[in-house]
Coordinates of C-alpha atoms in Angstrom, one line a residue:
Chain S
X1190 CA 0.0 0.0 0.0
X1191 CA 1.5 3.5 -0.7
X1192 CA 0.5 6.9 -0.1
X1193 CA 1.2 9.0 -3.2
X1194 CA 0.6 13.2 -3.5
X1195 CA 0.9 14.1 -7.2
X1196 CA -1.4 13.4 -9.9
X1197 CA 1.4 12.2 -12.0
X1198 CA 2.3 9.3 -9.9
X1199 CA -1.2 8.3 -9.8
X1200 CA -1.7 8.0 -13.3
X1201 CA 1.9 6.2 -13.5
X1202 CA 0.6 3.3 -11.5
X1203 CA -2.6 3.3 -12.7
X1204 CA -1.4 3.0 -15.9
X1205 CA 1.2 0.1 -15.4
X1206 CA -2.1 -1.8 -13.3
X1207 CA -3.9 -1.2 -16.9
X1208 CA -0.9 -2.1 -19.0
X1209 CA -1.2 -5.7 -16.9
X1210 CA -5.0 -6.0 -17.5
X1211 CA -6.0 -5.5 -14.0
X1212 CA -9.4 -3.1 -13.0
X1213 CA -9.4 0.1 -10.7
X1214 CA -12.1 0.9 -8.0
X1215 CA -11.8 4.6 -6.8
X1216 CA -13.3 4.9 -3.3
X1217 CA -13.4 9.1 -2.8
X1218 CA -13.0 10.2 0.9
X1219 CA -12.3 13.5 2.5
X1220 CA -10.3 11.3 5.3
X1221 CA -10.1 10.6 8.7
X1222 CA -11.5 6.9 7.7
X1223 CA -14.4 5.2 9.9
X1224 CA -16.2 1.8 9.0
X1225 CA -18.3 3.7 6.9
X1226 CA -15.1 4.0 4.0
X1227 CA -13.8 0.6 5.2
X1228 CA -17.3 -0.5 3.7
X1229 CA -16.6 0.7 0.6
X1230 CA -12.8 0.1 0.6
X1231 CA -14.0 -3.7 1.6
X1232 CA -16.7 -3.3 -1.3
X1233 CA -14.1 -2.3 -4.1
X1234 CA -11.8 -5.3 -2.9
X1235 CA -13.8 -7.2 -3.7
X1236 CA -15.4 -6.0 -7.7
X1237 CA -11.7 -5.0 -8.7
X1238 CA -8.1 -6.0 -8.5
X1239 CA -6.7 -2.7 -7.4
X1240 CA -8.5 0.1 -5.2
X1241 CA -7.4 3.6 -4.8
X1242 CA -8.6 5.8 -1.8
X1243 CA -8.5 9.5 -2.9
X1244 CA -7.7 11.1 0.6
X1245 CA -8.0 15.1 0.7
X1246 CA -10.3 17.6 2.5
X1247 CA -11.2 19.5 -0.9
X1248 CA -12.0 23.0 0.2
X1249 CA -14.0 24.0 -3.2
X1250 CA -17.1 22.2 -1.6
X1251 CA -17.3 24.0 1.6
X1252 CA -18.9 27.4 2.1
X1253 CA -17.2 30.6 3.8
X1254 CA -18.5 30.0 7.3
X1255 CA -18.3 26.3 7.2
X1256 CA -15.6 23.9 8.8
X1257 CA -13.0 23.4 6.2
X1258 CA -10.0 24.1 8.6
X1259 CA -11.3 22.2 11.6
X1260 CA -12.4 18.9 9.6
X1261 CA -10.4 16.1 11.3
X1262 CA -7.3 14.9 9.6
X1263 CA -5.3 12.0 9.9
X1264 CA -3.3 10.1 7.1
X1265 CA -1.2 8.1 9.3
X1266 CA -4.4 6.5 10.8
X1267 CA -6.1 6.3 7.2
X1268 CA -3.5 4.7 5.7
X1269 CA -3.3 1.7 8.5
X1270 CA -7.3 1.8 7.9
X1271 CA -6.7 1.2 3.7
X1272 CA -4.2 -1.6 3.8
X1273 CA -6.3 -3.0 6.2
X1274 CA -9.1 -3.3 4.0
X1275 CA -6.8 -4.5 1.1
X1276 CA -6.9 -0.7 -0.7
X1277 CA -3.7 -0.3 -2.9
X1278 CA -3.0 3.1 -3.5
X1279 CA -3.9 6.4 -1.4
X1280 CA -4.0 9.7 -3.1
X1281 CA -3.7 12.4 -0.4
X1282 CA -2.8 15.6 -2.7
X1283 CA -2.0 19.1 -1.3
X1284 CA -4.8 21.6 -2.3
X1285 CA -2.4 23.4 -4.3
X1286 CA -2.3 20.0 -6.6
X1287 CA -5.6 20.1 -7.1
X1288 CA -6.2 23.9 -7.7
X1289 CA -3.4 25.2 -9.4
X1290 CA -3.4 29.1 -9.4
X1291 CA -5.7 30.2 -12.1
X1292 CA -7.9 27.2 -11.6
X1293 CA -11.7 28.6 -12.9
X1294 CA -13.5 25.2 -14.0
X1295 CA -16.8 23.4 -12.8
X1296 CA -18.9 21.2 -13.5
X1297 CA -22.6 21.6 -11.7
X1298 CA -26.2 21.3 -12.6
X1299 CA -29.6 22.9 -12.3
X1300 CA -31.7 20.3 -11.0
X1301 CA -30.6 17.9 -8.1
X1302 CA -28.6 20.1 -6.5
X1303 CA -32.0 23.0 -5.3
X1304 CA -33.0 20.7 -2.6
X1305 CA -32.0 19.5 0.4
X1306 CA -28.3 20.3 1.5
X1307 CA -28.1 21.9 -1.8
X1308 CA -30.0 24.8 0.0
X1309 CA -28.5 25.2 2.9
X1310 CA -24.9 24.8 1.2
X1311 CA -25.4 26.6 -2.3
X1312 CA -21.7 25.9 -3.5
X1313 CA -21.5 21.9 -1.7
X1314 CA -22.2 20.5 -4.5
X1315 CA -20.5 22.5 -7.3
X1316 CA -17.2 21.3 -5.1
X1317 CA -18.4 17.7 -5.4
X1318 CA -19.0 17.9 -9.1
X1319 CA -16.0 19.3 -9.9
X1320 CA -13.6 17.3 -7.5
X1321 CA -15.1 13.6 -8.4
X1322 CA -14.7 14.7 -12.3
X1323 CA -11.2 15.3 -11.0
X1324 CA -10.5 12.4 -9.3
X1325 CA -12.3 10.5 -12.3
X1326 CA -9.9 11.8 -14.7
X1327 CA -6.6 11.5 -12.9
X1328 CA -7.6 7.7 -11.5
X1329 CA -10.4 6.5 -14.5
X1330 CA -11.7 3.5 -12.7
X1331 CA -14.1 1.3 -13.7
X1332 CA -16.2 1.9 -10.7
X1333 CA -16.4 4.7 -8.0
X1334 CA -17.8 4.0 -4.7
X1335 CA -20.0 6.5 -2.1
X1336 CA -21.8 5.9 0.9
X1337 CA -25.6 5.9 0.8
X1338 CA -25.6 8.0 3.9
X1339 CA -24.8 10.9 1.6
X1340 CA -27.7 10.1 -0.5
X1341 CA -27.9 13.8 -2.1
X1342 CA -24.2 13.3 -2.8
X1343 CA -25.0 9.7 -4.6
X1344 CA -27.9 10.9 -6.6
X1345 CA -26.1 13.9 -8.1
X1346 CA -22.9 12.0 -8.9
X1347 CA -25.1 9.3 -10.6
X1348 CA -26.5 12.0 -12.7
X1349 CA -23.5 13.8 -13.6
X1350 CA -21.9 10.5 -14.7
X1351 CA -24.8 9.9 -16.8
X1352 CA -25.5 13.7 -18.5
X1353 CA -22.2 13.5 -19.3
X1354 CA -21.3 10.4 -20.3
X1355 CA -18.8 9.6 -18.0
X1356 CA -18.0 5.4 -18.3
X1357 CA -17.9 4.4 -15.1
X1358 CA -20.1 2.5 -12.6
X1359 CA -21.2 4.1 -9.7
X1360 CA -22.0 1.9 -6.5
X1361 CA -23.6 3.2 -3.7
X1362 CA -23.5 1.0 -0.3
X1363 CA -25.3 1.2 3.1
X1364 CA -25.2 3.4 5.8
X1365 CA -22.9 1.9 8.5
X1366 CA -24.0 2.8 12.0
X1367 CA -22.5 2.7 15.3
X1368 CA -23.9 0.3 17.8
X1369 CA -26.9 2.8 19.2
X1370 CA -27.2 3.8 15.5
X1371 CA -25.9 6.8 15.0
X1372 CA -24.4 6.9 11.3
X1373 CA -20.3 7.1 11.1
X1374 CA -19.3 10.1 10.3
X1375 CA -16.0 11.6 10.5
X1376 CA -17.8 14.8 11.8
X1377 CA -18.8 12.5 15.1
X1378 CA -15.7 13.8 16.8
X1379 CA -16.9 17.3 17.0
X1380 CA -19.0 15.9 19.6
X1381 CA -18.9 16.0 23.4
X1382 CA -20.5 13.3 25.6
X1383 CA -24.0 15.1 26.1
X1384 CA -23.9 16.1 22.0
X1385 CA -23.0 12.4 21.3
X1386 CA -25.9 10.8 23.6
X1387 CA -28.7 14.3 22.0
X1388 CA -27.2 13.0 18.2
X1389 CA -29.2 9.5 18.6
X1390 CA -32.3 11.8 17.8
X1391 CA -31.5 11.4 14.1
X1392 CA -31.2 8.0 13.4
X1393 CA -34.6 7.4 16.2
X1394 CA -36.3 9.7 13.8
X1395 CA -35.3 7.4 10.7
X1396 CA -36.5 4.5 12.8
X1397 CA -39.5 6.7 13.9
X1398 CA -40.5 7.2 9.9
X1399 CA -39.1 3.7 8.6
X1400 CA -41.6 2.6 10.8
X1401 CA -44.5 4.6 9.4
X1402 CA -43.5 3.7 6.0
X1403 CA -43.8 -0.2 6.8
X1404 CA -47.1 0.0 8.1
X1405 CA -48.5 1.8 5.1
X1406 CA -48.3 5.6 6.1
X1407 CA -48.4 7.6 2.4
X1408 CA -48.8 11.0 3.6
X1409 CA -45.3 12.4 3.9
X1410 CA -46.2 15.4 6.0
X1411 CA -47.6 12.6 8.2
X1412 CA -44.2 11.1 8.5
X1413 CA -42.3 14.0 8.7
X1414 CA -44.3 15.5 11.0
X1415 CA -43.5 12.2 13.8
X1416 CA -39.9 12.8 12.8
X1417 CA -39.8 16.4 13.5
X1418 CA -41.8 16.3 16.7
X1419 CA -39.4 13.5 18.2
X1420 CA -36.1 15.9 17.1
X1421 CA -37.7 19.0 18.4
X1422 CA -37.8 17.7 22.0
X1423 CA -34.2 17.2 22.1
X1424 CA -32.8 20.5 23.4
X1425 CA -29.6 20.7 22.1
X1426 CA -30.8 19.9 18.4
X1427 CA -31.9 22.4 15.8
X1428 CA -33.6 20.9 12.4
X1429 CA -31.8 22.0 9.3
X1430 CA -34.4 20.1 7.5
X1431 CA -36.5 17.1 7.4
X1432 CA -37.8 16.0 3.8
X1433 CA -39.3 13.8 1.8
X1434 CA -38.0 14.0 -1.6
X1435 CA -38.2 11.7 -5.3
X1436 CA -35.6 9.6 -5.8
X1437 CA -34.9 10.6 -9.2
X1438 CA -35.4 14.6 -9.0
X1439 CA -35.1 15.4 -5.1
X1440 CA -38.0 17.7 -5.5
X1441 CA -40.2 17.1 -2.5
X1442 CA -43.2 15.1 -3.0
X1443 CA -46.7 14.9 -0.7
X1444 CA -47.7 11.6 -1.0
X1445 CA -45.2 7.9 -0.9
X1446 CA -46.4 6.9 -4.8
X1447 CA -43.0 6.4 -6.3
X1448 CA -39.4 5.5 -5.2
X1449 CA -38.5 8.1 -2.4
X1450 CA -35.9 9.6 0.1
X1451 CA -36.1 11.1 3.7
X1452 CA -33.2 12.9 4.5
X1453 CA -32.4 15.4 7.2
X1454 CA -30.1 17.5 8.4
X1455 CA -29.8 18.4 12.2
X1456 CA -27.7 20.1 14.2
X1457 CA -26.1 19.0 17.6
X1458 CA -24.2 21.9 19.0
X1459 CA -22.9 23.7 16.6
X1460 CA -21.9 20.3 14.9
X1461 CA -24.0 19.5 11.5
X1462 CA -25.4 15.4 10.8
X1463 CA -27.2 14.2 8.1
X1464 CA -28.9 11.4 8.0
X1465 CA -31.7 9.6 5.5
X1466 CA -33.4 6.2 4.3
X1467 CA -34.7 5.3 0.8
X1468 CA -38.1 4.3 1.1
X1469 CA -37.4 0.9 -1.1
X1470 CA -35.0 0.2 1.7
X1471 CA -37.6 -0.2 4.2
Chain I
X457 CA -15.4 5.2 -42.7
X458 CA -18.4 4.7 -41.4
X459 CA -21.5 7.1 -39.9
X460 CA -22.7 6.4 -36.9
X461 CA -25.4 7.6 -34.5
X462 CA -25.6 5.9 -31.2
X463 CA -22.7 6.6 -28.1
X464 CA -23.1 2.9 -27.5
X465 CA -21.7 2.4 -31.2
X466 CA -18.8 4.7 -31.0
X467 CA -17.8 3.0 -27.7
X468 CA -18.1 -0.5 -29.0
X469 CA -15.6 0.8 -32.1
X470 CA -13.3 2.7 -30.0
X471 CA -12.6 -0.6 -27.5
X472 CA -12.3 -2.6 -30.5
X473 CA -9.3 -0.5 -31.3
X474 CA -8.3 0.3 -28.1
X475 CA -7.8 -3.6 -27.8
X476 CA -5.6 -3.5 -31.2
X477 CA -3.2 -1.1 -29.6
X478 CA -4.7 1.8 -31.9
X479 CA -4.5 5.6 -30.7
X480 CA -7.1 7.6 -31.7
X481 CA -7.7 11.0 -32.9
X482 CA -10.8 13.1 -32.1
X483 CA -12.2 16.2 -34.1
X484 CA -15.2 18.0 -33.1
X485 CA -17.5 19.8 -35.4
X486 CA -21.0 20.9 -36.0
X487 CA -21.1 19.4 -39.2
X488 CA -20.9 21.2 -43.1
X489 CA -17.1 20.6 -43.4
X490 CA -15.3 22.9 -45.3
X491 CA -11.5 23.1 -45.8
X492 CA -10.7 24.5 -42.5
X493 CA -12.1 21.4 -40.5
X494 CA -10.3 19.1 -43.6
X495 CA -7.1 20.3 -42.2
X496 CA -7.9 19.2 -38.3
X497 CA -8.9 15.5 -40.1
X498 CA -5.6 15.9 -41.6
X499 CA -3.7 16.7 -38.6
X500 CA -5.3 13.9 -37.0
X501 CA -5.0 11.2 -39.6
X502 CA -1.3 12.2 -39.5
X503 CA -0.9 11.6 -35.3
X504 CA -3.3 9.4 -34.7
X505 CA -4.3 5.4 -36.2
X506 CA -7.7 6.3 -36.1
X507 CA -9.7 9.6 -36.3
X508 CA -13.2 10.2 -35.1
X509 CA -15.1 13.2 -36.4
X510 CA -18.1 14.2 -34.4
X511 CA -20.9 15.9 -36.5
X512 CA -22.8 17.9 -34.6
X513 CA -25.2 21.1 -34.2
X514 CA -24.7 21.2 -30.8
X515 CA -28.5 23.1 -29.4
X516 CA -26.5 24.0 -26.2
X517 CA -24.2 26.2 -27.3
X518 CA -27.0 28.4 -29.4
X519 CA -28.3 31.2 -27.8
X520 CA -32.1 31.6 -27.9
X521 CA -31.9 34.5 -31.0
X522 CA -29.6 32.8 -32.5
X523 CA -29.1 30.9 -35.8
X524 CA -29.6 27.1 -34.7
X525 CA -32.2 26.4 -36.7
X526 CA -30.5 27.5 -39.7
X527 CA -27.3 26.6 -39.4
X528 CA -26.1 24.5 -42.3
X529 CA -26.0 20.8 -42.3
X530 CA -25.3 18.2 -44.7
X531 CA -23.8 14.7 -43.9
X532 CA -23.5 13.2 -47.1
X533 CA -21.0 16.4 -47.8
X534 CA -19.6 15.5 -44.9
X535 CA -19.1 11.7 -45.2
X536 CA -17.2 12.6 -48.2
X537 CA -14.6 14.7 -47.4
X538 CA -14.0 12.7 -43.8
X539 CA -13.4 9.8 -46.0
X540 CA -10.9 11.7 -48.6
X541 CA -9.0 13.0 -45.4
X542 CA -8.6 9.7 -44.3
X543 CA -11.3 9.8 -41.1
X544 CA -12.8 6.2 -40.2
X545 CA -15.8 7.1 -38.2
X546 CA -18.2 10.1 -38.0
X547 CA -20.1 10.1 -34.8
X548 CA -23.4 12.0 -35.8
X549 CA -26.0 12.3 -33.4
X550 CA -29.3 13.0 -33.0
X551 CA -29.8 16.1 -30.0
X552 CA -32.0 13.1 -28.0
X553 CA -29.0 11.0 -27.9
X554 CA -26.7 14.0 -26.3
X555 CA -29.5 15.5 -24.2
X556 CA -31.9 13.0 -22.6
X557 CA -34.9 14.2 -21.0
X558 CA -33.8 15.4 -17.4
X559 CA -30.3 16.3 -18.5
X560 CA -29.2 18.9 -16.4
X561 CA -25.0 18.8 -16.5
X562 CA -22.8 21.0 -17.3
X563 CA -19.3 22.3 -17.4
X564 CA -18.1 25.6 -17.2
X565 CA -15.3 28.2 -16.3
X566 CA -15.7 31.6 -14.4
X567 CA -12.5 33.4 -16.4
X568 CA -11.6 33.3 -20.1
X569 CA -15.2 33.1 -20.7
X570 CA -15.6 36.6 -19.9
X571 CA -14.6 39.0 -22.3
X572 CA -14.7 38.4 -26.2
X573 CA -17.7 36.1 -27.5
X574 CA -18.8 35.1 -24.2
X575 CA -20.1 38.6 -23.5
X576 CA -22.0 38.6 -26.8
X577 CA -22.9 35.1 -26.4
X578 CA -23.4 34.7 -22.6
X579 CA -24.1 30.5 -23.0
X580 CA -22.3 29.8 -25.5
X581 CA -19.3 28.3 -24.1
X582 CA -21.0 26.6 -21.1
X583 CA -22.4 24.5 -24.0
X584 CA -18.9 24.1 -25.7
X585 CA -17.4 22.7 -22.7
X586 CA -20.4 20.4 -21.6
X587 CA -20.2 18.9 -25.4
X588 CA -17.0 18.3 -25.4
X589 CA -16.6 17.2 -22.2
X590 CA -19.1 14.7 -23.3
X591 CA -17.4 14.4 -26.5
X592 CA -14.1 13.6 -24.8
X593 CA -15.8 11.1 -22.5
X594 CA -17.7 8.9 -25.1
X595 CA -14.7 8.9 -27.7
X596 CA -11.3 8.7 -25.1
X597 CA -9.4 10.5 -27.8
X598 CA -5.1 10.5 -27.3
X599 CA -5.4 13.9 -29.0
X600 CA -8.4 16.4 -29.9
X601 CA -8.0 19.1 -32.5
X602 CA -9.6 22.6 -32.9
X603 CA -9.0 25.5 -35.1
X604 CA -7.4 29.0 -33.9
X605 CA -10.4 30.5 -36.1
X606 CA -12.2 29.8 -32.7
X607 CA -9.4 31.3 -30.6
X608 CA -11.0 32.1 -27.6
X609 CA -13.2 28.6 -27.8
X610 CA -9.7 26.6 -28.1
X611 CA -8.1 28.9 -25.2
X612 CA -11.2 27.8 -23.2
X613 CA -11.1 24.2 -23.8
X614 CA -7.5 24.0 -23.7
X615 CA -8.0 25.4 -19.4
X616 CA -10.9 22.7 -18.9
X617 CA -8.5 19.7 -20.3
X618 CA -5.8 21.5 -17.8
X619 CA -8.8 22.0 -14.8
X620 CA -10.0 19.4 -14.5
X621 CA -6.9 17.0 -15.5
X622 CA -8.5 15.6 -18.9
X623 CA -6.2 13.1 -20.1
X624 CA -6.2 14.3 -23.6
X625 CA -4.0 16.2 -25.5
X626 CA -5.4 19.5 -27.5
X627 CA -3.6 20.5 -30.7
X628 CA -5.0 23.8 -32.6
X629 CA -4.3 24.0 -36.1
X630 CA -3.9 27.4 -38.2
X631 CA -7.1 29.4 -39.8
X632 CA -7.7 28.4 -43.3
X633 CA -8.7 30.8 -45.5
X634 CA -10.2 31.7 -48.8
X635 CA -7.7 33.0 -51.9
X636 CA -8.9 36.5 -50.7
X637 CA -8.4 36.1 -47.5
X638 CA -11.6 35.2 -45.7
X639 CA -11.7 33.2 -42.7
X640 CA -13.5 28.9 -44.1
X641 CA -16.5 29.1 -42.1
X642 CA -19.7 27.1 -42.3
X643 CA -21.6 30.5 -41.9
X644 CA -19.7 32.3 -45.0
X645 CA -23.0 30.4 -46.6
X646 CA -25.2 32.8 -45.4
X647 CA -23.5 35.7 -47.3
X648 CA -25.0 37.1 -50.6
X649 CA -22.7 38.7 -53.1
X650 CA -22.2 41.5 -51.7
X651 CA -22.1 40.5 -48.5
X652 CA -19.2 37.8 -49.3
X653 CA -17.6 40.9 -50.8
X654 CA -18.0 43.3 -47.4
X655 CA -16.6 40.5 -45.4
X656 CA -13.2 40.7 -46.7
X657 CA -12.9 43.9 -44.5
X658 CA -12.5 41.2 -41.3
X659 CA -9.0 39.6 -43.0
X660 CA -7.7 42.8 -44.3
X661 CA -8.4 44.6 -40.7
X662 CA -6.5 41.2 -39.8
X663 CA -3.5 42.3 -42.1
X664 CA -3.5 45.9 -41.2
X665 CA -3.1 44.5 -37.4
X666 CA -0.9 42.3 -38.1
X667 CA 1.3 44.8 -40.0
X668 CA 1.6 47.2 -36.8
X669 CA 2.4 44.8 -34.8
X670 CA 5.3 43.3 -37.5
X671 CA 6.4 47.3 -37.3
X672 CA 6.4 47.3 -33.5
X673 CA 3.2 49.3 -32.3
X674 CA 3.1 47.7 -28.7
X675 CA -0.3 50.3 -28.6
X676 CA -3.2 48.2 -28.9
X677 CA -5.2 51.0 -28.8
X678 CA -3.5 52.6 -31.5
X679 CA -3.7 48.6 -33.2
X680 CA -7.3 48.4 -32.8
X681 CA -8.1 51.6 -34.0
X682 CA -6.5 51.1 -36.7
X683 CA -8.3 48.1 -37.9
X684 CA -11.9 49.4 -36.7
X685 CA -11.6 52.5 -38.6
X686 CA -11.1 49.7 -41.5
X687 CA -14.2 47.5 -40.8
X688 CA -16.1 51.2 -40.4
X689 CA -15.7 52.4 -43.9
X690 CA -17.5 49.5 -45.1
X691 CA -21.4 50.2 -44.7
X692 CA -22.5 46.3 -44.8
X693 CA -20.4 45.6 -41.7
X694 CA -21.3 46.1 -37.9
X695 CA -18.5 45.9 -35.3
X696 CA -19.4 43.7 -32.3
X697 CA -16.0 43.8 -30.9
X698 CA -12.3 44.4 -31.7
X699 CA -10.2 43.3 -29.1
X700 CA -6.3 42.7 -27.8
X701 CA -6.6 40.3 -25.2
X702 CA -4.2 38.5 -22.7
X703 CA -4.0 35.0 -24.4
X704 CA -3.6 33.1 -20.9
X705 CA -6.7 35.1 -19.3
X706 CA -8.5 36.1 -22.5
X707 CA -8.5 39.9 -20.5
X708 CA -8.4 43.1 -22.2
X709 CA -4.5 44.4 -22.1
X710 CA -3.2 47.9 -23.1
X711 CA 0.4 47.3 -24.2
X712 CA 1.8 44.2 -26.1
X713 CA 4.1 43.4 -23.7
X714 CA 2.9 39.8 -23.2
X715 CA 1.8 36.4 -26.1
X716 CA -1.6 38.4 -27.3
X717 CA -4.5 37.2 -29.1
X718 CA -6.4 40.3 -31.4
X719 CA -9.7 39.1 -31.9
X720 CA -12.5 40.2 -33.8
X721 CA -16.4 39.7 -34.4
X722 CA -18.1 41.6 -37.2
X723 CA -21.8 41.4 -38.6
X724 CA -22.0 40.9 -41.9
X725 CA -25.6 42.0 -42.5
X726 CA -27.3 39.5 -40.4
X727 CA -24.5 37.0 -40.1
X728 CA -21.8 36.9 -37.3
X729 CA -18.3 36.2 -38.5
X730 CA -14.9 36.3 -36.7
X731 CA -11.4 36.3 -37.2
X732 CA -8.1 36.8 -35.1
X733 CA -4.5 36.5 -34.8
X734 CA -2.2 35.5 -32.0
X735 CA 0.7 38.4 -31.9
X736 CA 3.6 35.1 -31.5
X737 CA 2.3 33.8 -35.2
X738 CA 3.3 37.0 -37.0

């Protein structure tokens, strides 16, 4: 397993893995590494013979008052986690690799990204956009792996690939969760022990609608409603948002007649989750 | 040389001679070939095993007054002259197989897009770079080729490959002209006689810049007054800019004191026509 930080000697050992017939997964992280990448690490293992783990903090998709500087690091710890989990390559660049002075591209779209976290972080996805068609183009794997607990995130990578044609598969994997259920999230440190035991709200609330979903309820203000009531009575919580949304558009809909997400962002503290479930999951 | 209309087709033929060892060449047009695109084939066919011409009126890159509709097409033409100038597939699409319902993508820069034909044509090169982005992803070209008639367009391209670390190499080949002068372009059809005769004023405002700057004038406003005061006198023509541009940044500059790009865009009666020249090619 090595730890590389240029493009070029990405694409050099990519290219020698192609030049012996072997296929590339691309697992994209931001870092400090929790189950929740091992699952996807574990997940490229096993469809390809080489991974990669991209490894970098990429400041285009955070927002001026967000928590780009204070998002946990640590390579040493990530890089134990990846050849652990049988990854072959990390790619932890430098910003300045990435975004060379003068850098002025995107790639974005108009739908997809209105809803959701898209409104409360109008440039988040923008950063995504453009980084993964980074990463896709330095790395060109055969598949790319994201965690369903960014479900936005999944949804508008899957539809970026497709608009533009990009030829590569796009697996999305489950939510891992700690043992009370609180999804991994490297954003879980921020947390002090009365914010950690208020931040099982979230996933209660997803139990709290998956339950309403299985016994038939189709009114989503219904569900959201139960969701928001059990959030709102946790003090140290404020709702972003709690929505039911399409699956295909992630405009919100009323009632549960087609394939659908509920997603929600909450914060704990100052500290920002996310959490969701696809209603064909239940 | 064959005509194809599907993605799925030019995929299947590029693998087939990806798997021979084949590099292959890419050149992107909107179709109704004329000597000037012949010469991008030719580079092509000359670096490359295979060359892939796309033929396509790309809608996205129209604005909504402008002259999609009529633009010229005509693929037998086309077919022909690929095949003399040794092209082996054109890739010629119908808009439903670029732009499926729902597409939403796209690609884009916030400099060099700015100033020259991106202020007259505020889409237009959002919808270059999502085609060819698309383009470059269907095909996998080695090498793409674009003329310096589209100076500003190749500049543009040529920062997207570099963004967002494109794997493709972009070669621009020199303006063909007419035995008078005037710039090949698949909209000199629209010109009547007199018209085709006014136009000429574009390549000799070309020559008259391109003399001052042979005698040492570092004053681009002296440069572009020059050749303004040219394209004035004739009473068919309607300057929409003369310009001395910065050919990293595409920004306006006062003295040559830097690689410069003078570009121009003149009506013609109704039709738009440009020409240029880069101060290094004189």
């Amino acid at each position: 397993m090595r730890v590389v930080k240029t493009i070029d000697e990405v694409r050099r050992q990519v290219k020698e893995w192609r030049a012996q017939g072997l296929t590339v997964g691309l697992v994209p992280t931001m870092g400090y590494l929790h189950e929740g990448h091992a699952s996807l690490i574990d997940a490229s293992h096993r469809d390809n013979d080489r991974t990669v783990v991209s490894d970098f903090v990429n400041p285009m998709q955070f927002g001026p008052t967000e928590d780009l500087e204070s998002y946990p690091r640590d390579i040493e710890h990530d890089a134990a986690l990846v050849e652990a989990h049988g990854g072959d390559l990390i790619f932890h660049p430098e910003p300045e690799e990435m975004y060379h002075e003068g850098f002025s591209s995107f790639v974005d779209m108009t739908v997809l990204t209105q809803e959701l976290c898209g409104l409360s972080r109008p440039v988040h996805f923008r950063g995504v956009c453009t980084v993964v068609s980074k990463l896709f183009n330095i790395v060109k794997p055969d598949r790319a792996y994201f965690g369903k607990k960014d479900a936005q995130q999944l949804a508008v990578i899957r539809h970026m690939v497709d608009d533009l044609n990009m030829d590569i598969e796009i697996i999305g994997c489950p939510i891992i969760r700690e043992a009370d259920g609180l999804a991994k999230s490297s954003r879980n440190t921020y947390l002090n022990a009365d914010e950690r035991k208020a931040a099982l709200v979230l996933s209660q609330a997803i139990a709290i609608g998956k339950d309403m979903v299985k016994n038939g309820e189709k009114d989503c203000a219904a569900i959201i409603g139960s969701m928001k009531q059990h959030i709102e009575a946790e003090p140290l919580a404020r709702i972003d948002y709690v929505k039911i949304v399409d699956c295909a558009t992630m405009q919100q809909i009323e009632k549960l007649d087609r394939p659908a997400l509920c997603a929600m962002a909450v914060y704990i503290g100052k500290t920002r989750l996310i959490d969701n479930f696809f209603t064909e999951d239940v």
